[in-house]
Short mmCIF file of C-alpha atoms in Angstrom, two decimals:
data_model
loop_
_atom_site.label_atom_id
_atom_site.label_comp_id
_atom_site.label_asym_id
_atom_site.label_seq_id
_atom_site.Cartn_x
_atom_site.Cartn_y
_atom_site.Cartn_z
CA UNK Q 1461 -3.59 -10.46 17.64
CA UNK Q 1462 -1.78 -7.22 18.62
CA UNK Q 1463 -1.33 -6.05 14.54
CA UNK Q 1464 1.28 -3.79 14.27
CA UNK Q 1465 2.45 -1.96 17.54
CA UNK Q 1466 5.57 0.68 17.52
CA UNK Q 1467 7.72 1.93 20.40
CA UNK Q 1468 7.66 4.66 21.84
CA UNK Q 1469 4.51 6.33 21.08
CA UNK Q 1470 6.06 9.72 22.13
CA UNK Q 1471 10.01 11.03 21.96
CA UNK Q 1472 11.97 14.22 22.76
CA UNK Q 1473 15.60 14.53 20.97
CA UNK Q 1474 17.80 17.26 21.03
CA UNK Q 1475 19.90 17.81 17.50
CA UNK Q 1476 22.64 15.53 17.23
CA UNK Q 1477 21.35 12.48 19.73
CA UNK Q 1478 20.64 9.11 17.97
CA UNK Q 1479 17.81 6.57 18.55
CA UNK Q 1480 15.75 3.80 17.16
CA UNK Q 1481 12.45 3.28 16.88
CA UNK Q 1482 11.09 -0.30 17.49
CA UNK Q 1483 8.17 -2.09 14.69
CA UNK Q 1484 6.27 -5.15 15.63
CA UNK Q 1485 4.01 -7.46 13.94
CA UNK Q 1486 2.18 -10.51 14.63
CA UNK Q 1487 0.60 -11.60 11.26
CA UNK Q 1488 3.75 -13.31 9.70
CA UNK Q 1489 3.76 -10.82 7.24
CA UNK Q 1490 6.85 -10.37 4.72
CA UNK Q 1491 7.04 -7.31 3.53
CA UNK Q 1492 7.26 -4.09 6.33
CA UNK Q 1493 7.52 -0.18 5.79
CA UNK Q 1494 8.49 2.70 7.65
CA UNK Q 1495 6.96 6.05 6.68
CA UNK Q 1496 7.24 9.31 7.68
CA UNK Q 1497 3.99 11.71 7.63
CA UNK Q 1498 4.03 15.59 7.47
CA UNK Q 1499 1.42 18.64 7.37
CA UNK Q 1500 0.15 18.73 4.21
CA UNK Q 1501 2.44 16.04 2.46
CA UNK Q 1502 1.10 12.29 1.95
CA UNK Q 1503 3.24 9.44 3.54
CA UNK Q 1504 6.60 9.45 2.37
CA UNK Q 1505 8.18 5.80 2.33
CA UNK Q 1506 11.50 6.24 4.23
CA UNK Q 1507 12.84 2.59 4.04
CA UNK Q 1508 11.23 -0.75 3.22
CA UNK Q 1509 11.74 -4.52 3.94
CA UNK Q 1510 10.65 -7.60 1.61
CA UNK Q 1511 12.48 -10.05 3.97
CA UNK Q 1512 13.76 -10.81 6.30
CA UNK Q 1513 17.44 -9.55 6.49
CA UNK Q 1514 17.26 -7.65 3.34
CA UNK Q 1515 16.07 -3.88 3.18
CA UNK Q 1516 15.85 -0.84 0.72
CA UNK Q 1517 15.27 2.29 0.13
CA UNK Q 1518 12.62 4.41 -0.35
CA UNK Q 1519 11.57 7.78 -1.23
CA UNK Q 1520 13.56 9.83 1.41
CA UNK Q 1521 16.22 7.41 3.48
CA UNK Q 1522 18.74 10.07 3.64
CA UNK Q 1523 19.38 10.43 7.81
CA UNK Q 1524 17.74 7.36 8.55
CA UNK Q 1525 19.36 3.26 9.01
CA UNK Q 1526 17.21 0.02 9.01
CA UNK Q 1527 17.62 -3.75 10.21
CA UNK Q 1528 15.38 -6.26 9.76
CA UNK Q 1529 16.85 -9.34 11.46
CA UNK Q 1530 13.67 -10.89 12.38
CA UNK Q 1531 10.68 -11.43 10.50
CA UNK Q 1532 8.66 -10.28 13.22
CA UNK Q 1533 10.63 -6.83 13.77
CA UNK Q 1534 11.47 -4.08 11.44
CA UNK Q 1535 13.57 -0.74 13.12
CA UNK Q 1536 14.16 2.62 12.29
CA UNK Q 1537 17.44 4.46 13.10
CA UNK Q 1538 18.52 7.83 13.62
CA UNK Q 1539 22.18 8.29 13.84
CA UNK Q 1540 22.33 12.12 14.36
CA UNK Q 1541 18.90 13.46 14.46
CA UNK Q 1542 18.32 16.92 13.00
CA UNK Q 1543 15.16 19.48 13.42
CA UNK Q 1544 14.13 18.51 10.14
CA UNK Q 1545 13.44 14.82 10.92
CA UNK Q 1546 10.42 16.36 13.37
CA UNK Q 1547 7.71 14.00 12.50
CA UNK Q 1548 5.32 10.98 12.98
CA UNK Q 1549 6.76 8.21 11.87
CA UNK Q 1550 4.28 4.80 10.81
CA UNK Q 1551 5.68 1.50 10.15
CA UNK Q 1552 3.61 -1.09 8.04
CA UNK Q 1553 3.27 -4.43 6.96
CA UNK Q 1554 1.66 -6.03 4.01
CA UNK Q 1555 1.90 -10.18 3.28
CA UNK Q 1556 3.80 -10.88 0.23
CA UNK Q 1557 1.17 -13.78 -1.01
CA UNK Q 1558 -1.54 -12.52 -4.03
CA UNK Q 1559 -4.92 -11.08 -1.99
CA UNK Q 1560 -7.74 -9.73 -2.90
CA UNK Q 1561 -6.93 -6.61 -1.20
CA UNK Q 1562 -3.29 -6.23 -0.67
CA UNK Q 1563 -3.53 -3.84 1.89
CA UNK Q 1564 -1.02 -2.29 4.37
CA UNK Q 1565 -1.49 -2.42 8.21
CA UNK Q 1566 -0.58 0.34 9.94
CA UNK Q 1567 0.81 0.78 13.38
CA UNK Q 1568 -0.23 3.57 15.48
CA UNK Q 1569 2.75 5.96 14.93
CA UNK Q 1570 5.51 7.67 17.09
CA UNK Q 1571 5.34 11.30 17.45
CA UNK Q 1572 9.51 12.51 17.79
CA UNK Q 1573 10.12 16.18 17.92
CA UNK Q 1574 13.65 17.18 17.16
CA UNK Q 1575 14.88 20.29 19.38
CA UNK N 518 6.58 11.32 -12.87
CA UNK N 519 4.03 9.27 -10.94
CA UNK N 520 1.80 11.58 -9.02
CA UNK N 521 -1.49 11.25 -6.71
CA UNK N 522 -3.39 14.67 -6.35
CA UNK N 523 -6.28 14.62 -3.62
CA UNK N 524 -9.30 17.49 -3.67
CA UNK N 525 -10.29 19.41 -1.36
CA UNK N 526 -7.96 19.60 0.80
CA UNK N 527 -10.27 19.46 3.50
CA UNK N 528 -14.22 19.40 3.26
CA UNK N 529 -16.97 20.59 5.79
CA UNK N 530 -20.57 19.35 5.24
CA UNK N 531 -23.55 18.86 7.71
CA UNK N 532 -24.97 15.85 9.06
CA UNK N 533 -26.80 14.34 6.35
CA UNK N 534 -25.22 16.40 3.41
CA UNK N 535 -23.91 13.64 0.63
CA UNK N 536 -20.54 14.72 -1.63
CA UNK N 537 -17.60 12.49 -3.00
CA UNK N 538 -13.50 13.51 -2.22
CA UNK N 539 -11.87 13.63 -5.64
CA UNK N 540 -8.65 11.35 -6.27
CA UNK N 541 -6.67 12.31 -9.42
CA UNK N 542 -3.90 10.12 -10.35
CA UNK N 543 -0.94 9.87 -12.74
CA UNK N 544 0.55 6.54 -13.02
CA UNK N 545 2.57 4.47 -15.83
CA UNK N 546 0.37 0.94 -15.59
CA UNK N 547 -2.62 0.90 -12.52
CA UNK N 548 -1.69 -1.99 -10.38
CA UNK N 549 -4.19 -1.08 -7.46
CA UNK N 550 -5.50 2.18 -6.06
CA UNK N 551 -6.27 2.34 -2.77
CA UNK N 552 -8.93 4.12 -0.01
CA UNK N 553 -7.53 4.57 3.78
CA UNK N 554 -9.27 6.45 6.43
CA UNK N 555 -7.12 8.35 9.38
CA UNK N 556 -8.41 9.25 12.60
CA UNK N 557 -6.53 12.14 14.81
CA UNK N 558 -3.83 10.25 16.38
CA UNK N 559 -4.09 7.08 14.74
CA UNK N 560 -2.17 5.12 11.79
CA UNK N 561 -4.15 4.71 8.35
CA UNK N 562 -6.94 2.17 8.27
CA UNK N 563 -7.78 0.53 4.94
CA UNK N 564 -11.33 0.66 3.19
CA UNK N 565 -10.88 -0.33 -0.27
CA UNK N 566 -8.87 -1.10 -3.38
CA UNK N 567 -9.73 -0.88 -6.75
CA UNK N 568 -8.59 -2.35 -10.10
CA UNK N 569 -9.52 -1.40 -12.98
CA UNK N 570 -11.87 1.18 -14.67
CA UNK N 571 -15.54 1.10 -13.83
CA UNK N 572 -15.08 -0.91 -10.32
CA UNK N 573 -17.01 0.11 -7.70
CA UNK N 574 -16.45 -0.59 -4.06
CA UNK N 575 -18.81 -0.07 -1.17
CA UNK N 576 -19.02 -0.33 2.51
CA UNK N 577 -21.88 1.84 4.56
CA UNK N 578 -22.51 5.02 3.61
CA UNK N 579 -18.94 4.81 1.59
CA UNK N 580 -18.82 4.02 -2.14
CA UNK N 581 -15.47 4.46 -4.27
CA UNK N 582 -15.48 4.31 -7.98
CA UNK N 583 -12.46 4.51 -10.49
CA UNK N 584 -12.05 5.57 -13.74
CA UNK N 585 -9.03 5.65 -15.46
CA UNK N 586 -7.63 8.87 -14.49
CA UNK N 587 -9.09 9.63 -10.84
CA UNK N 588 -11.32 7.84 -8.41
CA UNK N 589 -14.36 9.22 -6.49
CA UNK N 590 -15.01 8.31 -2.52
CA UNK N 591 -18.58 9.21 -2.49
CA UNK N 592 -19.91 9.81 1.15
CA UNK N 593 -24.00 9.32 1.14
CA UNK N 594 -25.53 10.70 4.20
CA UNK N 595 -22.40 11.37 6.45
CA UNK N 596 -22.68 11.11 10.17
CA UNK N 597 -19.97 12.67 12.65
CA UNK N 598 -18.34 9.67 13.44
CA UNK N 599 -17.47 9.72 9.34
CA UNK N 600 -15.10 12.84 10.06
CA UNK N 601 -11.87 11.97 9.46
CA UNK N 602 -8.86 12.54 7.17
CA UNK N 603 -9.23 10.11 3.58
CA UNK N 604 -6.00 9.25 2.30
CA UNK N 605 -5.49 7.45 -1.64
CA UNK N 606 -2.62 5.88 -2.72
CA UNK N 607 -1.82 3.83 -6.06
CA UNK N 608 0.55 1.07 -6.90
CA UNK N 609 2.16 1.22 -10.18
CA UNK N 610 2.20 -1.87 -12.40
CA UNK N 611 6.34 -1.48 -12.11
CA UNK N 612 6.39 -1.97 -8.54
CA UNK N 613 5.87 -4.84 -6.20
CA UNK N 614 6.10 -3.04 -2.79
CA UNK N 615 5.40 0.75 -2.79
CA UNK N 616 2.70 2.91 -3.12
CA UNK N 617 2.51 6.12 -3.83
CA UNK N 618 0.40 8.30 -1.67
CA UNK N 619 -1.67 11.68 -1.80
CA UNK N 620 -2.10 14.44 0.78
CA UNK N 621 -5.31 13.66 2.04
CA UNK N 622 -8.49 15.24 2.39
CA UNK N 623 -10.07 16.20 5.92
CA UNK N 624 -14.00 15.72 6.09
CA UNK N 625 -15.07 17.38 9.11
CA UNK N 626 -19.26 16.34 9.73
CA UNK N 627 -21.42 18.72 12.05
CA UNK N 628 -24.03 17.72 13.67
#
């Protein structure tokens, strides 16, 4: 099992260009996450999924769009990227059934630098 | 306002030198706290989640412990491979999906 993998790994933008980052998983799992992770700050939830084809928001979604129309797949959008959205970005996913644990899986991240 | 609060920010100690990472936490209703461990580079990998006050938690030369306003990650006779960044997070009893997270606290072992 691959987890949770995330395209691309690595992005340039200049201000103003749009793109969308790709989240994978393999474990069937229902609910997914996208997070955003800064010096200094903890991981701030951008926008969430419990389903799929439904999504919400989280803690900062202001700049950012989300689909989830497979269960499998959960992607980030920027529509008009901005210097301030310079960060690595971590999607998750979590099963929805009660577990002991209850954890989050984490992809690897994609580093996007905003010029 | 829900709020996690992780000390030091980031911790040196020798090879063999034992000390716990603090994890203070304000929360209406504990639904789970939990322990991840970030390597440079790499998304967060999970260690453990606790419950409720007086749980313990171990796994080899990590032990967390939770009381009800902060939880301990106590780190017994670190090695380098230990250093890494230790991230806490809680989920409130009025959520189902999100957790709230805390900076993080960078242990850096030398050899």
């Amino acid at each position: 099992n691959a987890g949770v993998t995330q395209t691309p790994k690595f992005r340039v933008l200049k201000t103003g260009q749009s793109m969308t980052l790709l989240c994978a998983q393999d474990m069937n799992h229902e609910y997914m996450y996208w997070y955003r992770q800064d010096p200094g700050m903890g991981l701030r939830l951008i926008h969430y999924s419990v389903g799929e084809g439904t999504t919400a928001k989280g803690e900062v979604p202001d700049g950012y769009n989300v689909s989830r129309l497979k269960k499998q797949n959960f992607l980030l959008g920027l529509e008009s990227a901005a210097p301030s959205q310079t960060s690595v970005y971590f999607c998750a996913s979590r099963t929805s059934r009660l577990a002991e644990y209850n954890e989050q899986f984490f992809g690897p991240g994609t580093r996007l630098t905003v010029l | 306002e829900d709020q996690v609060t992780q000390s030091p920010e980031a911790l040196r100690l020798q090879e063999g030198e034992s000390s716990s990472l603090n994890c203070s936490y304000t929360v209406s209703g504990l639904r789970g706290l939990f322990w991840y461990r970030q390597d440079p580079g790499k998304g967060p990998e999970f260690l453990f989640t606790l419950y409720s006050a007086g749980e313990e938690k171990e796994k080899e030369r990590l032990k967390a412990t939770l009381t009800k306003k902060e939880s301990f990650l106590h780190i017994t006779a670190p090695k380098p491979e230990d250093s890494a960044t230790y991230l806490c997070a809680v989920q409130a009893s009025k959520s189902n999906y999100q957790l709230i997270w805390g900076a993080g606290t960078k242990l850096i072992i030398k050899p």
